mmCIF file of C-alpha atoms in Angstrom:
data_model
loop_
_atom_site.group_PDB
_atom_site.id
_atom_site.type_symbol
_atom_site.label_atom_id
_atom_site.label_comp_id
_atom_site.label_asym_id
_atom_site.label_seq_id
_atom_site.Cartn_x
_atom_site.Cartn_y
_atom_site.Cartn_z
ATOM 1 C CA UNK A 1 9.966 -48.277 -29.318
ATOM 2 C CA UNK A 2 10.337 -45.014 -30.798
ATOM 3 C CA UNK A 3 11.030 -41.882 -28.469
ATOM 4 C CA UNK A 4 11.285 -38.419 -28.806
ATOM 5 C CA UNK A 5 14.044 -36.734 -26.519
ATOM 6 C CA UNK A 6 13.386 -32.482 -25.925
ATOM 7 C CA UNK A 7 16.778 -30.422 -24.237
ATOM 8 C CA UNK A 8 15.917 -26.657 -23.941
ATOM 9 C CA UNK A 9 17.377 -26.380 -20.462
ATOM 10 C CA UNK A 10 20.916 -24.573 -22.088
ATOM 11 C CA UNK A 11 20.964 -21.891 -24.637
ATOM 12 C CA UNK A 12 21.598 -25.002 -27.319
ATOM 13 C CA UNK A 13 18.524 -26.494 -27.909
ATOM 14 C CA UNK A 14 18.713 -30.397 -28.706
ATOM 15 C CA UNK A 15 16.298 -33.085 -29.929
ATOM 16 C CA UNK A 16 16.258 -36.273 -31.162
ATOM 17 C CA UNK A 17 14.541 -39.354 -32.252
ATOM 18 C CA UNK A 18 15.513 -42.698 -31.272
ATOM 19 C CA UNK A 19 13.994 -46.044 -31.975
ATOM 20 C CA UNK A 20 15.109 -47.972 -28.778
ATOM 21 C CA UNK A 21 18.928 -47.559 -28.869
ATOM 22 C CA UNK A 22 19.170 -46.538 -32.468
ATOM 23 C CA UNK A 23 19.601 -42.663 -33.372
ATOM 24 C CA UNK A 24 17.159 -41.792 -36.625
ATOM 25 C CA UNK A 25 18.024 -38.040 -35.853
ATOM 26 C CA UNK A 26 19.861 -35.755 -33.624
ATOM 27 C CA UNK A 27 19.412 -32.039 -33.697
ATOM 28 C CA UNK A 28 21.630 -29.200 -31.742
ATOM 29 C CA UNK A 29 20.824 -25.504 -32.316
ATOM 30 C CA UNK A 30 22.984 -22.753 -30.867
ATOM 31 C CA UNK A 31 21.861 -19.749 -32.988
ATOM 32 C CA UNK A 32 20.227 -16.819 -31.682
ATOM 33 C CA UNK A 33 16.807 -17.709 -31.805
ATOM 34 C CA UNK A 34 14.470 -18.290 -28.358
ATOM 35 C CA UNK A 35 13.145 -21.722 -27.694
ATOM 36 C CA UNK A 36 9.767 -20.933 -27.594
ATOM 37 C CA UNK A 37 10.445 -19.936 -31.735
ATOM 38 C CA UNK A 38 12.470 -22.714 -32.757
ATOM 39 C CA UNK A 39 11.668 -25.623 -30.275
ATOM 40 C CA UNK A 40 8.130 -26.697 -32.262
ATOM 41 C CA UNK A 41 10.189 -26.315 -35.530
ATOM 42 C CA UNK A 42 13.201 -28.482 -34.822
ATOM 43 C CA UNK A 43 10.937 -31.291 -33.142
ATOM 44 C CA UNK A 44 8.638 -31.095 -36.288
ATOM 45 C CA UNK A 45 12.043 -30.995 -38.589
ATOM 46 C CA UNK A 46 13.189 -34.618 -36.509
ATOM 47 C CA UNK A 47 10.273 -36.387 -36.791
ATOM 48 C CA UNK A 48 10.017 -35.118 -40.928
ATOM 49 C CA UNK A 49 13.364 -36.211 -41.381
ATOM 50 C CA UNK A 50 12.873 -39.636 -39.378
ATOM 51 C CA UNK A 51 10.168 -40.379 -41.194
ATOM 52 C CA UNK A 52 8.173 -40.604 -37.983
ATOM 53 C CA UNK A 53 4.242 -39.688 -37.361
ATOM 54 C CA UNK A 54 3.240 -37.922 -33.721
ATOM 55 C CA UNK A 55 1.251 -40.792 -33.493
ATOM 56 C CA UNK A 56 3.887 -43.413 -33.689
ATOM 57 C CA UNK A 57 5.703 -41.843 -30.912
ATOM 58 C CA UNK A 58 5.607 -44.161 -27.884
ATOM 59 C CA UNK A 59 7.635 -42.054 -25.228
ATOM 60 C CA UNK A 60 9.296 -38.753 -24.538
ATOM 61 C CA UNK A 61 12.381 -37.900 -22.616
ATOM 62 C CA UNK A 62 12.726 -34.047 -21.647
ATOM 63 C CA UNK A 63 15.422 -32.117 -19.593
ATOM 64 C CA UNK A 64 13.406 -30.724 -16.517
ATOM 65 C CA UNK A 65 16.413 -28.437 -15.373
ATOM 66 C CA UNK A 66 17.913 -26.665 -13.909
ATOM 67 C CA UNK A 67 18.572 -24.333 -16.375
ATOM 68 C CA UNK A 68 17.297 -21.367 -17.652
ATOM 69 C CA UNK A 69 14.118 -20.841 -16.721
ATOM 70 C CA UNK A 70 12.590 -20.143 -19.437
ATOM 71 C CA UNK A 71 14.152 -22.587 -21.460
ATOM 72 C CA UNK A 72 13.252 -25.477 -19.294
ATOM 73 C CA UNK A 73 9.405 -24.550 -18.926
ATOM 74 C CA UNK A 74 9.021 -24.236 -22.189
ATOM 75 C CA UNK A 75 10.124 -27.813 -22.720
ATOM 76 C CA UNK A 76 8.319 -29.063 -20.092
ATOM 77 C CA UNK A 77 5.554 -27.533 -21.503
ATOM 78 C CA UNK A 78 5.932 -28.949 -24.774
ATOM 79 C CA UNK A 79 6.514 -32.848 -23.659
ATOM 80 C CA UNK A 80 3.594 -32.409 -21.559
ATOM 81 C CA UNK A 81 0.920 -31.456 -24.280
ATOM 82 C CA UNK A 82 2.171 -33.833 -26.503
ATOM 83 C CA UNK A 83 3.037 -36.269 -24.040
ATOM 84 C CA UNK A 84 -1.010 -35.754 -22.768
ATOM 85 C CA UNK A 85 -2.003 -35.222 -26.617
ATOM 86 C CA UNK A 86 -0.375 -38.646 -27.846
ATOM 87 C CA UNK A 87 -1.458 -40.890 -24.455
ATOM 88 C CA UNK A 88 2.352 -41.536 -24.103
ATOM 89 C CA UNK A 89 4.738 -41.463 -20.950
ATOM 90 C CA UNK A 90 6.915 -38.375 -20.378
ATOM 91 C CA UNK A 91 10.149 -39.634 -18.301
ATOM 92 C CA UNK A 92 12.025 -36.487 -16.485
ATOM 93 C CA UNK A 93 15.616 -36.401 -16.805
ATOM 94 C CA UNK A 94 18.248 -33.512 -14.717
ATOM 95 C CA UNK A 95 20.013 -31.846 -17.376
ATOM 96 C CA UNK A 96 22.819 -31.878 -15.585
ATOM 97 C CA UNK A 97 23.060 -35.676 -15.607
ATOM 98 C CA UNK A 98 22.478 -35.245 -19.809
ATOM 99 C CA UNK A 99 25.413 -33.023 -19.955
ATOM 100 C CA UNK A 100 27.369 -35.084 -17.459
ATOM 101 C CA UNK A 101 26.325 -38.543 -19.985
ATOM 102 C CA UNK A 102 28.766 -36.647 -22.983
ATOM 103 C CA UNK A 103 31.986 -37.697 -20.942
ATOM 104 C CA UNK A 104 32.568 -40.969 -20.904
ATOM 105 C CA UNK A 105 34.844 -40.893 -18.237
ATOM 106 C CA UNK A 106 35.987 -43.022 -14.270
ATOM 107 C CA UNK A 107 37.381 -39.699 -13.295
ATOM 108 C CA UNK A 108 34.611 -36.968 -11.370
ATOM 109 C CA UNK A 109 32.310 -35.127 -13.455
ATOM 110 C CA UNK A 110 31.185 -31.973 -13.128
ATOM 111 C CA UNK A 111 28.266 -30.911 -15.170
ATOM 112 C CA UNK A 112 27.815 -26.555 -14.933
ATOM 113 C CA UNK A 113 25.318 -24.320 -15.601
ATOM 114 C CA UNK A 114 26.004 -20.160 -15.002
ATOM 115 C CA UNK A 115 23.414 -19.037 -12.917
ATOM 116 C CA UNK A 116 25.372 -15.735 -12.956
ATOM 117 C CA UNK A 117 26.896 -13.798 -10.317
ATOM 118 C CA UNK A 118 29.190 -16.208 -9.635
ATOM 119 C CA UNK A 119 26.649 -19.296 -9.517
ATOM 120 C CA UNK A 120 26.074 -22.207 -11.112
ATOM 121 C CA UNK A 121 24.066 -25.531 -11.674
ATOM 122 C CA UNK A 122 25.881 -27.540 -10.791
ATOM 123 C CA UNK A 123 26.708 -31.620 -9.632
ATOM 124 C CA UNK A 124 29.199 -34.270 -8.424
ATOM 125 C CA UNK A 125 29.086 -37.264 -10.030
ATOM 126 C CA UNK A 126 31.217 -40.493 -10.486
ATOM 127 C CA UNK A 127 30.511 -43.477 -12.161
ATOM 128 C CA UNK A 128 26.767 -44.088 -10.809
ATOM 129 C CA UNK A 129 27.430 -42.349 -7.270
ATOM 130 C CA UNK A 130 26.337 -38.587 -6.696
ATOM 131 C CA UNK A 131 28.780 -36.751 -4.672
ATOM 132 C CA UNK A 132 27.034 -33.524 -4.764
ATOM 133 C CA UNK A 133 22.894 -33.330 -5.787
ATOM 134 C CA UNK A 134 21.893 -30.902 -8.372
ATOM 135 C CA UNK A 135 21.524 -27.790 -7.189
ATOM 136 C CA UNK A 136 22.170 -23.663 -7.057
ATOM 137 C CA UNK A 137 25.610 -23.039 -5.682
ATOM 138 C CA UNK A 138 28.532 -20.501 -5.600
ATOM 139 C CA UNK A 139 31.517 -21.879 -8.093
ATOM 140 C CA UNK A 140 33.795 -21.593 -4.490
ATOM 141 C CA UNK A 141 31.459 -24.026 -3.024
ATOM 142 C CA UNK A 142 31.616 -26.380 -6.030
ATOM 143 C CA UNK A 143 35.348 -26.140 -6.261
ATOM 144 C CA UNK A 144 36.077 -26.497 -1.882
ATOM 145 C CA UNK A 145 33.846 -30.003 -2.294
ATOM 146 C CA UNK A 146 35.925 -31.277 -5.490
ATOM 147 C CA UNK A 147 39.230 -30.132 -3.821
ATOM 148 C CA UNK A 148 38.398 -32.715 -0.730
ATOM 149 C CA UNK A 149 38.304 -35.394 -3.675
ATOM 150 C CA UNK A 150 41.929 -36.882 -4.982
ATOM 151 C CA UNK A 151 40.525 -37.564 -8.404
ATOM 152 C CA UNK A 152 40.878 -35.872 -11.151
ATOM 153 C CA UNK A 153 37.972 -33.985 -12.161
ATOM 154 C CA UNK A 154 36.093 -32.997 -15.554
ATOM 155 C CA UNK A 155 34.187 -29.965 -16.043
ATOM 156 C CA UNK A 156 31.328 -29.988 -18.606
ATOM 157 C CA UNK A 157 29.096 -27.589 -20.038
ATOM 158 C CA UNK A 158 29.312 -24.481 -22.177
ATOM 159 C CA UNK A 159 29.565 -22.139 -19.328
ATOM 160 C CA UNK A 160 32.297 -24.384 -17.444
ATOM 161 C CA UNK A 161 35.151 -21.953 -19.340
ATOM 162 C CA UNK A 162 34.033 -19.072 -17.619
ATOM 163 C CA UNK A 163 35.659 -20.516 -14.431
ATOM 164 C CA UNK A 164 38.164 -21.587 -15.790
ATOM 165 C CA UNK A 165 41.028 -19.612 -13.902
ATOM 166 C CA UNK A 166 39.135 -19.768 -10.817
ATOM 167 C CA UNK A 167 39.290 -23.808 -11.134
ATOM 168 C CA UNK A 168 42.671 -24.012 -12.305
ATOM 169 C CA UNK A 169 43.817 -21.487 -9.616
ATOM 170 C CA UNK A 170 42.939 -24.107 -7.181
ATOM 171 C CA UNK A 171 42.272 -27.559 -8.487
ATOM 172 C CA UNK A 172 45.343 -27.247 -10.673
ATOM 173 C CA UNK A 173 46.410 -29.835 -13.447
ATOM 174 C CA UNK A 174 43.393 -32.326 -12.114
ATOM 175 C CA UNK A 175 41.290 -30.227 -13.581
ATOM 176 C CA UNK A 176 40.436 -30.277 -17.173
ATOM 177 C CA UNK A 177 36.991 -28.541 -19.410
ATOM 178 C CA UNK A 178 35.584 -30.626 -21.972
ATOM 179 C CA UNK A 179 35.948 -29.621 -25.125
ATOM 180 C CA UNK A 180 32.680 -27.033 -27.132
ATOM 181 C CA UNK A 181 31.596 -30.385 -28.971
ATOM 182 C CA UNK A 182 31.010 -32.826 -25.706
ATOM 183 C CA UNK A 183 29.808 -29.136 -23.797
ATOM 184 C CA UNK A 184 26.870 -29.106 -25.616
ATOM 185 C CA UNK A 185 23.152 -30.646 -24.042
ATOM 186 C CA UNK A 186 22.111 -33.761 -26.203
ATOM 187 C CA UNK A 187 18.700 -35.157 -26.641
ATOM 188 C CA UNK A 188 20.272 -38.105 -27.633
ATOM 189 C CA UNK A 189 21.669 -38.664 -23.938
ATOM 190 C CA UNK A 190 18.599 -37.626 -22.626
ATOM 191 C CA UNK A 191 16.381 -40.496 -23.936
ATOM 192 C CA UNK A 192 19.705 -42.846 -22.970
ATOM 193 C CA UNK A 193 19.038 -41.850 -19.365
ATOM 194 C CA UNK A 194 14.898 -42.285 -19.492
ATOM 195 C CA UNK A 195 15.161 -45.726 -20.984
ATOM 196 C CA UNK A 196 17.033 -46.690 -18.398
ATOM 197 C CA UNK A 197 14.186 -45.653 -15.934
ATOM 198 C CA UNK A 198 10.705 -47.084 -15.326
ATOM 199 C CA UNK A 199 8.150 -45.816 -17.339
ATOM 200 C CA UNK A 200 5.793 -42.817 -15.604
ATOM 201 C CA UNK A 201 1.917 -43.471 -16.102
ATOM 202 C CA UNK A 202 0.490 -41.295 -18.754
ATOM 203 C CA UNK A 203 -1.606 -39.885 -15.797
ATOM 204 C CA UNK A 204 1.612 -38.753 -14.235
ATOM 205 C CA UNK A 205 2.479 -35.760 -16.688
ATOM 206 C CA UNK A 206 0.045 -33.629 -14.924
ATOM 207 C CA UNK A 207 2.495 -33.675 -11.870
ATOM 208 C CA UNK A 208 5.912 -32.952 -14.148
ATOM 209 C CA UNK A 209 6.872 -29.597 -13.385
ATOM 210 C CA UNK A 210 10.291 -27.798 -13.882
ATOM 211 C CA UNK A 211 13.164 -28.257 -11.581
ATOM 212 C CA UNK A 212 14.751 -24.655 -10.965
ATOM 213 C CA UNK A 213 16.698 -25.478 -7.853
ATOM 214 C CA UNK A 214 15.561 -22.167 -6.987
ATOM 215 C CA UNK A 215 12.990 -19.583 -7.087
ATOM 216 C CA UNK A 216 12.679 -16.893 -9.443
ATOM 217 C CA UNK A 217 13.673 -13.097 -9.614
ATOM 218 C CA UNK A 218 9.539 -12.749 -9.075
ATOM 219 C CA UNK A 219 9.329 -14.865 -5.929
ATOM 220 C CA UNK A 220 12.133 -13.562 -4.351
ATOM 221 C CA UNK A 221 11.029 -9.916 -4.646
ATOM 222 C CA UNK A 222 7.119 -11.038 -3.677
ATOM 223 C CA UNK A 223 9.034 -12.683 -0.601
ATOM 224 C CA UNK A 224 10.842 -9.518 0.246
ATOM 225 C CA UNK A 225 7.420 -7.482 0.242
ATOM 226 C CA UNK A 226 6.363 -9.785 2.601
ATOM 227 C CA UNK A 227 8.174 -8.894 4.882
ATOM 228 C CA UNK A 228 7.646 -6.292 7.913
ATOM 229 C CA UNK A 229 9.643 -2.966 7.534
ATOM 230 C CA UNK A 230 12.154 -2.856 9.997
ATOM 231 C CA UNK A 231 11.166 0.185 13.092
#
C-alpha cells in the first residue's frame, strides 16, 4: 500500500512516501520559502524520486494542526484535492502527536508549538495515555501540569528552546529538549500514526478541516465588533 504523508503544520515542511512500513523517500525543508511555494514541489520531487505515479497512491496522511495557520490549511488543502482527485482516503493526524512519535521514549513527552506571546501548542503524553489534549495554552500552564508529574519529562519541537530557562527554572534536571534533528515534524511519523488508524471513506475528506485549537486574529477582532460599546 503506498501512501503519501504531507507535514506543513511547523515552519519545516516534511513529506514522504511509504509503501506500507517501508520509507521510499523522506523530505524535510527548513529554508525560507512559504509552503504554499514549495509544498506542490517537494510532494512532486518524492513521488519523482520514488518512482511513484499520483495514481498509484492508495492513501494520504496529513498533519491537521495545530500549527501555523497557514501552514496547516494549506496542507489540508492539498491532501484534500488530491485525496478527492485520486478517490483515495485522507487519514488526519495532530501534529503534535507526529512531533511527539520522534522520541522514542517511557518518560513524558511534550510536543510544543510557539503560538507567541508566551503560548504554545502544546500536549501531555506518555506511552499511549494523554495527560493533557492538544490545545492553546500559556507555557506556565504547561509547565504547573508537568510539575504535578514525578517523571521526567521531554520537550520536543523546534520552538521548545525558547522556554528553555523558564522550564529549567522550575522543572529542573527532569527536564531535558530534544535535540534540532528529532525537533523537526516528519512525514514519515505521520503516515506511522494513520496506518495505525481505520481508514476514513473517500466521502469523508469533504468534512477534514484544520485543527487551530483556536480562532484566528480575524475572528477574534469580528467577535470584538460584535460586541455592544460599553455606556
Amino acid at each position: 500500500m503506498i501512501w503519501l504523508g504531507i507535514d506543513t503544520a511547523n515552519a519545516p515542511l516534511a513529506v514522504a512516501v511509504m509503501n506500507n512500513d517501508e520509507i521510499l523517500v523522506e523530505i524535510k525543508q527548513h529554508i525560507k520559502l512559504t509552503h504554499s511555494i514549495g509544498a506542490m514541489p517537494a510532494i512532486e520531487e518524492a513521488l519523482q524520486r520514488a518512482n511513484i505515479e499520483p495514481k498509484a497512491i492508495n492513501a494520504i496522511a496529513v498533519s491537521i494542526g495545530p500549527g501555523s495557520y497557514t501552514g496547516v490549511r494549506i496542507g489540508v488543502t492539498i491532501a484534500k484535492t488530491l485525496g478527492w482527485t485520486l478517490q483515495i482516503p485522507v487519514v488526519p493526524v495532530s501534529s503534535l502527536k507526529i512531533l511527539a512519535s520522534n522520541i522514542d521514549s517511557t518518560t513524558i513527552i511534550c510536543p510544543v508549538i510557539d503560538a507567541r506571546r508566551n503560548n504554545v501548542y502544546a500536549a501531555i503524553y506518555q506511552g499511549n495515555e494523554t495527560l493533557l489534549d492538544d490545545g492553546h495554552y500559556s507555557m506556565e500552564t504547561v509547565i504547573a501540569c508537568l510539575e504535578s508529574y514525578k517523571a521526567s519529562v521531554n520537550f520536543v519541537g523546534m520552538d521548545a528552546i525558547k522556554y528553555e530557562e523558564q522550564i529549567k527554572n522550575i522543572l529542573g534536571d527532569k527536564a531535558t529538549i530534544a535535540p534540532p534533528a528529532k525537533s523537526l515534524p516528519s512525514a514519515v511519523e505521520a503516515i506511522l500514526l494513520a496506518q495505525q488508524m481505520t481508514l476514513p471513506m473517500i466521502e469523508a475528506v469533504h468534512q477534514l478541516v484544520p485543527v487551530y485549537k483556536r480562532i484566528t486574529e480575524a475572528e477574534a477582532n469580528w467577535l470584538k465588533e460584535q460586541q455592544p460599546y460599553d455606556n
